[in-house]
Short mmCIF file of C-alpha atoms in Angstrom, two decimals:
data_model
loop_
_atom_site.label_atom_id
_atom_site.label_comp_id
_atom_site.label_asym_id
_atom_site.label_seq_id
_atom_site.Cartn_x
_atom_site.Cartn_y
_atom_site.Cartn_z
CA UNK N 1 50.10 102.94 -15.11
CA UNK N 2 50.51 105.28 -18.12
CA UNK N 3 48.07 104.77 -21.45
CA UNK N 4 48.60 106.61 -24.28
CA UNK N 5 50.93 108.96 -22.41
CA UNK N 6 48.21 109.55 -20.04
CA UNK N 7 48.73 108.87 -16.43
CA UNK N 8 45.85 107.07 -14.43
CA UNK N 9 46.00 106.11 -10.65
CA UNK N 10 43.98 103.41 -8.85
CA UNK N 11 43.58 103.77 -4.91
CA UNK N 12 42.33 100.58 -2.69
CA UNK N 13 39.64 100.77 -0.61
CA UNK N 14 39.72 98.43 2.18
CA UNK N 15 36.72 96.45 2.26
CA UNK N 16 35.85 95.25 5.98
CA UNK N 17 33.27 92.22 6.66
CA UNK N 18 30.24 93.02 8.34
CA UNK N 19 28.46 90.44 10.64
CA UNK N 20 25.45 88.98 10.02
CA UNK N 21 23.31 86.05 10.96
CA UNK N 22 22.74 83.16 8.29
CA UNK N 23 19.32 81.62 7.00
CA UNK N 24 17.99 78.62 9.34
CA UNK N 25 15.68 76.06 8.70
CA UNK N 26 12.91 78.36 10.50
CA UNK N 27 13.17 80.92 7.74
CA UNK N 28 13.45 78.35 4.98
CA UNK N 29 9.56 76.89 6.23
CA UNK N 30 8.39 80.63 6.54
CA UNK N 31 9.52 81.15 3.07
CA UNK N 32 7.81 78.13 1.69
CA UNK N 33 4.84 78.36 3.35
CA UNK N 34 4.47 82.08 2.30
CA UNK N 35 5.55 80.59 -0.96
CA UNK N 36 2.87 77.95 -1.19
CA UNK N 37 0.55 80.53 0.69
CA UNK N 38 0.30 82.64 -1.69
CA UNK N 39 -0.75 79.95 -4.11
CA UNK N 40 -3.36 78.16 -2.25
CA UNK N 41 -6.10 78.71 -4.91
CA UNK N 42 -3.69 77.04 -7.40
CA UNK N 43 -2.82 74.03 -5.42
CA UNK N 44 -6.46 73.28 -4.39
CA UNK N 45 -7.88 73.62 -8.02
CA UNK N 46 -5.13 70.46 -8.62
CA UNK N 47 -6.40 68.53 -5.76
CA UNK N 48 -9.70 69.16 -6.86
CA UNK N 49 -8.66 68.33 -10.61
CA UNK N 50 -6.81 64.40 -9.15
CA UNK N 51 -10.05 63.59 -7.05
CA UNK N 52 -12.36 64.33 -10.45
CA UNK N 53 -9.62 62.24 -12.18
CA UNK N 54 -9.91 59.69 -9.31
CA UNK N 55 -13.60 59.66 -9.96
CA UNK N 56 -13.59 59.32 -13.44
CA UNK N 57 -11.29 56.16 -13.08
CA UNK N 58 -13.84 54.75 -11.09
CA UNK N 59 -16.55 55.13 -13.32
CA UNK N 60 -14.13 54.06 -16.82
CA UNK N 61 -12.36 51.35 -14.89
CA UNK N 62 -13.92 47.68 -15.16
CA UNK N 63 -14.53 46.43 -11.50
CA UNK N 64 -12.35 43.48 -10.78
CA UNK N 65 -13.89 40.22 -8.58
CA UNK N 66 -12.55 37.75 -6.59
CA UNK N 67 -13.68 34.67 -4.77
CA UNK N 68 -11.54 31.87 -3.03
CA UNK N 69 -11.81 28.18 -2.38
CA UNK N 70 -10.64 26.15 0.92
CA UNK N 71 -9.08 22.62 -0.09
CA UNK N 72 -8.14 20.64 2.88
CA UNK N 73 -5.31 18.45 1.93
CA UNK N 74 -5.41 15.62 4.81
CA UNK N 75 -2.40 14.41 5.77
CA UNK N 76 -3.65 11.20 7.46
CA UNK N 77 -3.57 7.97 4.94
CA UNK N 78 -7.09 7.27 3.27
CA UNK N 79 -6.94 2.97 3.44
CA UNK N 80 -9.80 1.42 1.80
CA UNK N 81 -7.67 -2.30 1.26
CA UNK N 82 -5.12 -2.13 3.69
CA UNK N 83 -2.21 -2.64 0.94
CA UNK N 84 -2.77 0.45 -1.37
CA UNK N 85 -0.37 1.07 -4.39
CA UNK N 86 0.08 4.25 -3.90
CA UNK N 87 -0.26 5.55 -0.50
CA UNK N 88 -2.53 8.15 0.31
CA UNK N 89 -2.39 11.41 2.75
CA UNK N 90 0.54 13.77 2.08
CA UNK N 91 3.17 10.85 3.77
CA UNK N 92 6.60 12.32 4.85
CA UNK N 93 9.43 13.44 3.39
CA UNK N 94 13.15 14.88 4.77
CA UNK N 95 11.74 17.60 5.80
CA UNK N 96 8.82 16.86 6.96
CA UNK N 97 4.86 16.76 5.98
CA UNK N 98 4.45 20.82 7.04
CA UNK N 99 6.78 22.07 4.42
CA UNK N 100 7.56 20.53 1.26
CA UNK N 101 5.20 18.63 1.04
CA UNK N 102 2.45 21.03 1.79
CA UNK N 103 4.15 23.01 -0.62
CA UNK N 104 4.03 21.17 -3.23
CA UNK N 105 0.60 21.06 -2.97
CA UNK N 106 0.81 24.35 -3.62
CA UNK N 107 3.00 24.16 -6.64
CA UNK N 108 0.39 21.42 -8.05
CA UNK N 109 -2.89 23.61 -7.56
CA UNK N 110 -1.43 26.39 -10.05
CA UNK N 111 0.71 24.44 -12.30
CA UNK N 112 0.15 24.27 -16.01
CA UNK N 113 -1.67 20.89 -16.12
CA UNK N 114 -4.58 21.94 -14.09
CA UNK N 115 -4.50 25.70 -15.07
CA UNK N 116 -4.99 24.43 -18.81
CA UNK N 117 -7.66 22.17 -17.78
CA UNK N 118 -9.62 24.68 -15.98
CA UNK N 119 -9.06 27.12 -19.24
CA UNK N 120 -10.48 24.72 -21.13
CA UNK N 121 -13.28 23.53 -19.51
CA UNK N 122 -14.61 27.30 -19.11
CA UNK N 123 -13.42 28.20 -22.61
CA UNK N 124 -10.99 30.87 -21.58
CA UNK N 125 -9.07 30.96 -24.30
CA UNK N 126 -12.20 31.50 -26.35
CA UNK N 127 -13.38 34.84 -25.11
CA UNK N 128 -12.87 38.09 -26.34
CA UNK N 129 -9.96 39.84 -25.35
CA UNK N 130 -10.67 42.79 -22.96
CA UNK N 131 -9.43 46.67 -24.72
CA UNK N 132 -5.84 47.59 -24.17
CA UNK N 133 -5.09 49.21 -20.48
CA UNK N 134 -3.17 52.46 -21.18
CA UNK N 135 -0.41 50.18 -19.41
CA UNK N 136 -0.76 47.55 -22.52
CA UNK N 137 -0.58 50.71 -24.76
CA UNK N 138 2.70 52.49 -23.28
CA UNK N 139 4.39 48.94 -22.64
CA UNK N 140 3.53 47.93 -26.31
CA UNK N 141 4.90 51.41 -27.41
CA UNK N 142 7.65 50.47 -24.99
CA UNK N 143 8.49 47.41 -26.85
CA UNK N 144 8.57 48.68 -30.78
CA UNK N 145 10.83 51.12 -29.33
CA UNK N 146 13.34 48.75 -27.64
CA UNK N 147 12.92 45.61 -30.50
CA UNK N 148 11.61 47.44 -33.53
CA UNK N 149 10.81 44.81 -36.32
CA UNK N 150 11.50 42.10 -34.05
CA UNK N 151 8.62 43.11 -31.78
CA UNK N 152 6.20 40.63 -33.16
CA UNK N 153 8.35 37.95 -32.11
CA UNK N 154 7.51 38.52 -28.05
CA UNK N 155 4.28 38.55 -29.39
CA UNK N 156 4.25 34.57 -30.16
CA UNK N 157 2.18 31.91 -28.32
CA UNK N 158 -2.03 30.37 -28.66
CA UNK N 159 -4.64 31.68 -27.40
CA UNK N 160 -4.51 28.89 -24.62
CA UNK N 161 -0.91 30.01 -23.68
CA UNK N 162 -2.03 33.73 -23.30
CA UNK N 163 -4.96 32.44 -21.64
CA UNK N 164 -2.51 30.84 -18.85
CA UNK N 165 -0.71 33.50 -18.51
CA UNK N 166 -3.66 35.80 -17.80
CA UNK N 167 -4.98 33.38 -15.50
CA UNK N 168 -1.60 33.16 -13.61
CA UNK N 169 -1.08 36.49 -13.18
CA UNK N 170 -4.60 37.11 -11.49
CA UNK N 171 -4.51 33.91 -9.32
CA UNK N 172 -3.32 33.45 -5.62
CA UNK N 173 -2.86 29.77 -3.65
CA UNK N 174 -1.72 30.26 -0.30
CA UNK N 175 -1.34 28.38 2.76
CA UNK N 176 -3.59 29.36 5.95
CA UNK N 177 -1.07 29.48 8.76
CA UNK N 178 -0.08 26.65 10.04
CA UNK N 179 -3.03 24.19 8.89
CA UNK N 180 -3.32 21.43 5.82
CA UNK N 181 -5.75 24.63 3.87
CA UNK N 182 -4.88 25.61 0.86
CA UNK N 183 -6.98 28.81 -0.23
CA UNK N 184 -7.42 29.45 -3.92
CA UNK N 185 -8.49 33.12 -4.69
CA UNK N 186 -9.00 33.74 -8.61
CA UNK N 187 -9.99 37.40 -10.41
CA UNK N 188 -12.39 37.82 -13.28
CA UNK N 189 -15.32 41.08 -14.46
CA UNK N 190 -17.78 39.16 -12.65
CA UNK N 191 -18.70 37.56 -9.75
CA UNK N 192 -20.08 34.66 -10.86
CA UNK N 193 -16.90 34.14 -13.20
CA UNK N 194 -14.23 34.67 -10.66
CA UNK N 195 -16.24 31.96 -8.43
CA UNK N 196 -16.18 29.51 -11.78
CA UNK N 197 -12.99 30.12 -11.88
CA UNK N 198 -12.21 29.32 -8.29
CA UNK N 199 -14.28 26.41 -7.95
CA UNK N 200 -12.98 24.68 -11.58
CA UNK N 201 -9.08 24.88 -10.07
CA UNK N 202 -10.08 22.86 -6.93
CA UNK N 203 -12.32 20.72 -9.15
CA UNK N 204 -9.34 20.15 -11.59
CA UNK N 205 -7.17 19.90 -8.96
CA UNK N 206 -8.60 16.96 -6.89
CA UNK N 207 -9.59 14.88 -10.35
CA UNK N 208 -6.19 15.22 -11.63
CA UNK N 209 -5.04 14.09 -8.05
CA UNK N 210 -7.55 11.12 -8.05
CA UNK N 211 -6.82 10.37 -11.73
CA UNK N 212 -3.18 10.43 -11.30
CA UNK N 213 -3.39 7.16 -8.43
CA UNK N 214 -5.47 5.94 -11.02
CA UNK N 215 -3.00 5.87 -13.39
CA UNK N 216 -0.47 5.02 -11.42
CA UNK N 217 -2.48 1.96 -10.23
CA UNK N 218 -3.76 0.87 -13.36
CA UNK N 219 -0.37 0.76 -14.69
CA UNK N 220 0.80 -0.93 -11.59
CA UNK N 221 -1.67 -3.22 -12.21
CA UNK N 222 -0.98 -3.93 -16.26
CA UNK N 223 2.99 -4.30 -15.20
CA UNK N 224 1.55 -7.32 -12.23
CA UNK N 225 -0.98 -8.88 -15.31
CA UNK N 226 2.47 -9.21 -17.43
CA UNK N 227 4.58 -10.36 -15.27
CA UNK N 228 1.99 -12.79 -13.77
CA UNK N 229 1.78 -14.51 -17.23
CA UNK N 230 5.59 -14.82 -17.44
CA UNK N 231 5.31 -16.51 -13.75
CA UNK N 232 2.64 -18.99 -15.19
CA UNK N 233 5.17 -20.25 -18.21
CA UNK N 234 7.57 -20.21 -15.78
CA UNK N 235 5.27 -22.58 -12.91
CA UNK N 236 3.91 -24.71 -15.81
CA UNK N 237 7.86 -25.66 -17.42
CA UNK N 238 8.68 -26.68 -13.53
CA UNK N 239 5.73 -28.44 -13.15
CA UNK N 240 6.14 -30.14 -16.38
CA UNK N 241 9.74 -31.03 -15.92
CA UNK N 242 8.95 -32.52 -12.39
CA UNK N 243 6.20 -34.76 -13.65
CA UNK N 244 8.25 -35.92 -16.96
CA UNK N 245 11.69 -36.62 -14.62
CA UNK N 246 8.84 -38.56 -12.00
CA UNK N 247 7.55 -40.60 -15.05
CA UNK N 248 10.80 -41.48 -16.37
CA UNK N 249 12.17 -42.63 -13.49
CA UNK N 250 9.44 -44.73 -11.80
CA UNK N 251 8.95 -41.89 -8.65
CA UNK N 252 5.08 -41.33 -8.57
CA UNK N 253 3.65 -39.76 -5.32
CA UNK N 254 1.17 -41.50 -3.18
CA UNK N 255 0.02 -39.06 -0.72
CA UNK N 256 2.46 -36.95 -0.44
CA UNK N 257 5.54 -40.36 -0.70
CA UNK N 258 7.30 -41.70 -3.75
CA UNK N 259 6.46 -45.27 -4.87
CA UNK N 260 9.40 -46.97 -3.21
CA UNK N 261 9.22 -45.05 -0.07
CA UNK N 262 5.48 -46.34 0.47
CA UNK N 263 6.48 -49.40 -0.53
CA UNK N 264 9.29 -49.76 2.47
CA UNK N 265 7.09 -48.25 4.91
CA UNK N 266 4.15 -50.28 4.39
CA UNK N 267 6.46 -53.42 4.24
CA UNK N 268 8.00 -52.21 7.06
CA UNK N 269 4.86 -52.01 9.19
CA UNK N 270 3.91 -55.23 7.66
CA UNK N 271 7.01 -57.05 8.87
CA UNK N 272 6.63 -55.52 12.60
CA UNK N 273 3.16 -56.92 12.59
CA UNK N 274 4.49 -61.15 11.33
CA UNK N 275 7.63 -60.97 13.54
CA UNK N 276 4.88 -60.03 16.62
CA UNK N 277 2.22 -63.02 14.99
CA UNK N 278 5.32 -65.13 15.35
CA UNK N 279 6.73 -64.04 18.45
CA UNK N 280 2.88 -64.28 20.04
CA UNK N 281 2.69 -68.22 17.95
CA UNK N 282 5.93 -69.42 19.51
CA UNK N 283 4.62 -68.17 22.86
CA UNK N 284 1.36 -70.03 22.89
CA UNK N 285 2.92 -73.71 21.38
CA UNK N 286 6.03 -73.46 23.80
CA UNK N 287 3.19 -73.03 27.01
CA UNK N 288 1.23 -75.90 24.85
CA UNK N 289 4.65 -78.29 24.69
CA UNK N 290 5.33 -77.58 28.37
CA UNK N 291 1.60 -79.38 29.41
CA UNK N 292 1.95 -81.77 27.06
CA UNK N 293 2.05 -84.75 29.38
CA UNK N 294 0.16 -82.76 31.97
CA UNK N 295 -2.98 -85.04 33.33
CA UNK N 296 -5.91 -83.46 32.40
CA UNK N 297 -7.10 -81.54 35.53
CA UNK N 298 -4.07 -79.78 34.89
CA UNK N 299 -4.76 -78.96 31.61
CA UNK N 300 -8.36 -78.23 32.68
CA UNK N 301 -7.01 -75.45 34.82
CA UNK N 302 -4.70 -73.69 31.95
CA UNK N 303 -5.61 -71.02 29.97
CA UNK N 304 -3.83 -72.10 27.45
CA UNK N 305 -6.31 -73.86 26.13
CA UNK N 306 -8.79 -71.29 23.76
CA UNK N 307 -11.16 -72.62 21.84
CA UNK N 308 -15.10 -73.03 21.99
CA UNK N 309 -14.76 -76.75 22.72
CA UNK N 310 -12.17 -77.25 25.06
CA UNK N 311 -14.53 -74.25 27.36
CA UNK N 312 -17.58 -76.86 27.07
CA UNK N 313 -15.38 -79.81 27.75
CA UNK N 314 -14.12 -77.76 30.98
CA UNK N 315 -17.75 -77.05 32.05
CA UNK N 316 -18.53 -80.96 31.67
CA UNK N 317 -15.49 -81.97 33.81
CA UNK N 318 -15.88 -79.69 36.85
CA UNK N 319 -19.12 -81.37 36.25
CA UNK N 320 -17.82 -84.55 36.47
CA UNK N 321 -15.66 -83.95 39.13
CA UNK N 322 -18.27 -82.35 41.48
CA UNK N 323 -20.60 -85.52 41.10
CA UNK N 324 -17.60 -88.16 41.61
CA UNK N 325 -16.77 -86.22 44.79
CA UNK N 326 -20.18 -86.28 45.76
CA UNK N 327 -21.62 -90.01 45.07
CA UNK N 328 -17.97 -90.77 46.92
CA UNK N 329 -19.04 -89.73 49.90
CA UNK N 330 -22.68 -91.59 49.58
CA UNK N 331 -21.48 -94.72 48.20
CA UNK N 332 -18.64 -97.08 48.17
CA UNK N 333 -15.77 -97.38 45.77
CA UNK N 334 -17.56 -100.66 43.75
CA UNK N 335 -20.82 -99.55 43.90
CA UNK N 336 -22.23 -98.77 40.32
CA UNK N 337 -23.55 -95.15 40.64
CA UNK N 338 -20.18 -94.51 41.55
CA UNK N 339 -18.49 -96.08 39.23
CA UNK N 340 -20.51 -94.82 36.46
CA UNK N 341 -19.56 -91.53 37.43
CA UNK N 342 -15.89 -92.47 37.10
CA UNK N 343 -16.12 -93.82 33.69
CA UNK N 344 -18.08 -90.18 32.49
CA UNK N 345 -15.41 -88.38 34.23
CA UNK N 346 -12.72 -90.69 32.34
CA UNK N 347 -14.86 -90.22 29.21
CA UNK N 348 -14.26 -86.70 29.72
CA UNK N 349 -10.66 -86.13 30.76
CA UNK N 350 -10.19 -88.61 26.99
CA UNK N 351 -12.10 -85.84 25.08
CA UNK N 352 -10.05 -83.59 26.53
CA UNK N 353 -7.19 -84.63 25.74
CA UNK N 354 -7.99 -85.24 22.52
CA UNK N 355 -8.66 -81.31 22.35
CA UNK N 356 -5.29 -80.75 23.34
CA UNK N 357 -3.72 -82.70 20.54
CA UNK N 358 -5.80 -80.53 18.36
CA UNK N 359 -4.69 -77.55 19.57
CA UNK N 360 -1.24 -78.52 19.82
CA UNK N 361 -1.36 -79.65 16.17
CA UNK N 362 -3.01 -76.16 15.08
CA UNK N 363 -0.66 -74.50 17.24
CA UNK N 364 2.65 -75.99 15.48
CA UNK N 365 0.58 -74.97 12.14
CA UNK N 366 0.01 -71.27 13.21
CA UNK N 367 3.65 -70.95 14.47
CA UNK N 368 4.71 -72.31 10.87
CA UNK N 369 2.31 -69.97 9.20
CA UNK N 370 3.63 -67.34 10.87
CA UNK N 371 7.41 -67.81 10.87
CA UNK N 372 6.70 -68.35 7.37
CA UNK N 373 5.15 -65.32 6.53
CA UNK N 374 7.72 -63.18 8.39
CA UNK N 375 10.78 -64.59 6.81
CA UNK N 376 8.61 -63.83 3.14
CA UNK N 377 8.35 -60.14 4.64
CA UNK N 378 11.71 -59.38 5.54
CA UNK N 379 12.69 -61.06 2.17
CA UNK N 380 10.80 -58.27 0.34
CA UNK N 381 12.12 -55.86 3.28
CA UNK N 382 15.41 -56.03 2.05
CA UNK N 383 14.41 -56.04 -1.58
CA UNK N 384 12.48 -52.68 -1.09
CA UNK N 385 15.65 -51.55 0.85
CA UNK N 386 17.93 -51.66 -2.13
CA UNK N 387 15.56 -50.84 -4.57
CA UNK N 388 14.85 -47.32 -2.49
CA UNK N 389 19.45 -47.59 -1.86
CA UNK N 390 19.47 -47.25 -6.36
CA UNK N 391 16.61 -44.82 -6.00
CA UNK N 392 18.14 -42.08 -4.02
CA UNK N 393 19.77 -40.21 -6.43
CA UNK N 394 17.31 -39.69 -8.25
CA UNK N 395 15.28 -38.90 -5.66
CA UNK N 396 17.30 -36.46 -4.63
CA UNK N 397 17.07 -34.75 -8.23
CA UNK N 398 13.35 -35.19 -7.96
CA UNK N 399 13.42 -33.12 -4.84
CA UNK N 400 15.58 -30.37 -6.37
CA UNK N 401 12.77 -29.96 -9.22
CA UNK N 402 10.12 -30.49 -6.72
CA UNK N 403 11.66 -27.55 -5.22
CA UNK N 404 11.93 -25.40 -7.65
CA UNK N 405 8.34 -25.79 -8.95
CA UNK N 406 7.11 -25.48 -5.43
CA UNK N 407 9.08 -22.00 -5.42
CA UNK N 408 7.81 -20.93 -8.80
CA UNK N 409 4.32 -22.03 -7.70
CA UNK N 410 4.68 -19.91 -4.38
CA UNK N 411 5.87 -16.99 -6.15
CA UNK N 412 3.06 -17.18 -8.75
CA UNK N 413 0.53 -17.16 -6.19
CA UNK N 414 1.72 -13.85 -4.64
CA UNK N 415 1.72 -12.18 -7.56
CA UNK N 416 -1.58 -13.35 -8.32
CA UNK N 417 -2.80 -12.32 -5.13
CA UNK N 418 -1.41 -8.87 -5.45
CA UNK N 419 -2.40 -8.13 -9.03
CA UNK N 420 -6.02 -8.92 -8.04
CA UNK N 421 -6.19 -6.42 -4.83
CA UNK N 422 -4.31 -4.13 -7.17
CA UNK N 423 -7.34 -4.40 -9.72
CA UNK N 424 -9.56 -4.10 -7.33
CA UNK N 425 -7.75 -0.60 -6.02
CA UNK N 426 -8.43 0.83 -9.62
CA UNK N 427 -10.88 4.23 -9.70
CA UNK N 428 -11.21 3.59 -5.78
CA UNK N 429 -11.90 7.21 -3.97
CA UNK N 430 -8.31 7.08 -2.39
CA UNK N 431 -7.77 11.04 -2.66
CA UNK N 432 -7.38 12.71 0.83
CA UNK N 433 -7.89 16.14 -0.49
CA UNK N 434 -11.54 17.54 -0.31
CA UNK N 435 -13.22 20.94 -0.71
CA UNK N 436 -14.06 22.74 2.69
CA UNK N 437 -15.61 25.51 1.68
CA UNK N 438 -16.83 26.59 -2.09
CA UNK N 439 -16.35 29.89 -3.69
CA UNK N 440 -19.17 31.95 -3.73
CA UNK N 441 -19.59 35.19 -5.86
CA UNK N 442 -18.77 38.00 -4.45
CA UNK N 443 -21.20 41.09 -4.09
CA UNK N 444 -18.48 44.16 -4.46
CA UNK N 445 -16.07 44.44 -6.54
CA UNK N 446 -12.22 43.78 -4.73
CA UNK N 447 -10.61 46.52 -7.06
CA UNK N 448 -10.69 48.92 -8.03
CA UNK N 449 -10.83 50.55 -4.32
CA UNK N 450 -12.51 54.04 -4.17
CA UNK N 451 -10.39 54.35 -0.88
CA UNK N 452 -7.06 53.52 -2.75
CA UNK N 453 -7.92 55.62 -6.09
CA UNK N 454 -8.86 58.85 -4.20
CA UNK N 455 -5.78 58.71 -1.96
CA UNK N 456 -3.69 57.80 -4.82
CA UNK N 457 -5.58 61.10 -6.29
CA UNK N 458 -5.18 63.27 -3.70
CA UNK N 459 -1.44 61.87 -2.89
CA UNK N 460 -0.63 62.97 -6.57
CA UNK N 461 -2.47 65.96 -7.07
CA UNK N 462 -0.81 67.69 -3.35
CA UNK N 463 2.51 66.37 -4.91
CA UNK N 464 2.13 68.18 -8.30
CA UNK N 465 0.31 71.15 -6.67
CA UNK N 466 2.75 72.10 -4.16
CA UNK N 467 5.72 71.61 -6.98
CA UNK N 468 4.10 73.36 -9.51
CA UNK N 469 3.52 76.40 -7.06
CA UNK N 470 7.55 76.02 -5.81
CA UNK N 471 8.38 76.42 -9.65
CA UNK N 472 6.32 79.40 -10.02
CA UNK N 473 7.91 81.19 -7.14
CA UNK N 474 11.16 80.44 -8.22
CA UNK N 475 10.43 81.68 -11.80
CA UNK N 476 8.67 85.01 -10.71
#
């Protein structure tokens, strides 16, 4: 190459690689730990430094306490009536009483409604708000960063609402295993307060349970009260039409019958009992007629003949006829004991016969009497008969009404029935849940942990020791 009409010359040296062994991860540690070695002094004076930081967190941080509370939520129905409104015990579901069910339970114990209540009732949303975390400060620096003049808007909601939300955040409801428990652990500054706390959500919790079957049966029981009094219109118009179409018509009940229907039944029984008077008349004057002409030890020996005298006027011939039969055999057939004794027995057998006549003639009357008053019965028989033939149909729209008012009348009285066990079911203990085991304060604080806070110290300051002597090396 030739510059400025000087001449310059450039020779190559060949350059030849030289073998050598690369660094391994044995000689990286060595230089680290002569590295950090070095700086011991620096990186224990920043441990040191965390665990006083540690410490001093301990003493500025407020001590957090918790307590919990063991709810049993039975499963098994609590009857006190036998036919409950609303049924008690967890009952069952699609999945069954160990899962959904048991979860919603959980659901219930920190939802809104009861987590309100319990704010309430220990004035929660009235207490002083605790100072700002340096969390709270950095996220609210956080947020007028990211929203500027809309920051106050995230800001929006009562004191009862913030109060929730604090109360949510520091509350835990869990299920113990496998069981029906349900344990309720709640956070406040104290003791005594977390335990309030505790004990008000499983309070709340079961009167909000019992009050809402309360409810539910009290309204059950106002729907019954207004429906039972539409019923009773309802049974009163049947009734009322059934008695007014009765009336109208003539159909009146006698035990349980209408009018005509007794009427042909009693006639009918009446009618049975003359055709049997007759039948048992022309019986005793047909045996009467065939010993008519009979002589009178004949008739003395039927039994045909019933009546008070014609028994003494037997007794008086057998008489008769033992003494003729006797003084026969002592005497002769003219002598005059004898034939005294003939003429009383003839005397006799004439009464006699005389009684027949009478009770022939009585007989004919009786058998008169009789066929008399049959023929009368079966007259008004058949009368009965087509009055009850003109009758039917409207007994048969007497029975459709009957029917209908007997219905409305049945259904009135079940409803009646029901809406008084249902009153009785109001403000009953019917709630299967019950505390097990109360929340008691606690006597150390849960957080924060000197264990945790120490580590957490020593964990950070080993972390930022150990860099911060790395950086030095690698500057110097």
């Amino acid at each position: 190459m030739t510059m400025r009409g000087e001449s310059i010359q450039l020779t190559a040296t060949p350059v030849f690689e030289t073998s050598g062994t690369r660094p391994n991860l044995k000689d990286d540690l060595l230089v680290v730990g002569r590295a950090l070695g070095t700086r011991w002094k620096l990186i224990l004076s920043i441990v040191l430094m965390a665990l006083v930081a540690g410490i001093a967190v301990m003493w500025i941080a407020t001590p957090t306490y918790r307590s919990s509370v063991d709810i049993l939520v039975d499963p098994r129905a609590r009857t006190l009536v036998g036919m409950d409104v609303v049924p008690a015990g967890l009952g069952s579901s699609s999945y069954g009483s160990d899962t959904a069910l048991v979860d919603s339970q959980l659901q219930l114990v920190q939802s809104r409604a009861v987590l309100a209540a319990v704010v309430t009732k220990l004035g929660l949303d009235a207490a002083a708000p605790p100072p700002p975390s340096l969390f709270a400060t950095l996220s609210g620096l956080g947020k007028i960063i990211l929203y500027g003049p809309h920051k106050s808007d995230l800001d929006t909601g009562t004191p009862l609402d913030k109060a929730i939300t604090g109360l949510q955040s520091t509350l835990k409801v869990e299920r113990l295993g496998n069981t029906y428990v349900l344990r309720v652990t709640a956070a406040a500054k104290s003791a005594t307060g977390a335990a309030d706390i505790a004990n008000a959500i499983a309070e709340t919790y079961l009167a909000q349970s019992q009050a809402a079957i309360d409810k539910e049966t009290t309204d059950t029981s106002r729907a019954l009260e207004d429906r039972l009094a539409q019923l009773k219109q309802t049974t009163d118009a049947a009734q009322q039409a059934l008695e007014r179409y009765r009336t109208d018509n003539g159909l009146v009940d006698v035990q349980g019958l209408m009018v005509d229907e007794q009427q042909l039944r009693d006639l009918n029984d009446e009618a049975t009992k003359a055709n049997i008077a007759a039948a048992a008349a022309q019986a005793s004057f047909d045996e009467i007629e065939r010993l008519k002409g009979q002589p009178a030890a004949q008739l003395a020996a039927s039994n045909s003949l019933s009546s008070t005298t014609a028994d003494a006027i037997r007794a008086q011939l057998n008489t008769a006829y033992a003494d003729e039969i006797s003084l026969s055999g002592l005497y002769g057939p003219n002598h005059p004991t004898l034939v005294q004794a003939k003429k009383r027995r003839a005397a006799v057998e004439q009464a006699l016969m005389q009684e027949f006549r009478r009770i022939e003639t009585r007989a004919a009357s009786e058998l008169k009497t009789a066929q008399s008053n049959a023929a009368a019965l079966q007259v008004l028989l058949q009368q009965a008969e087509s009055r009850r033939a003109t009758s039917n149909e409207a007994s048969i729209k007497l029975g459709e009404l009957k029917t209908a008012a007997d219905n409305a009348k049945s259904i009135y009285d079940a409803f009646a029935l029901r809406a008084a066990q249902t009153r009785e079911q109001i403000n009953l203990p019917t709630n299967t849940a019950r505390i097990i085991a109360a929340a008691e304060p606690s006597a150390t604080p849960s957080d924060p942990k000197l264990p945790v806070v120490l580590g957490i110290a020593a964990a950070f300051g080993i972390l930022f020791g150990t860099g911060t002597a790395w950086l030095l090396h690698l500057l110097f």
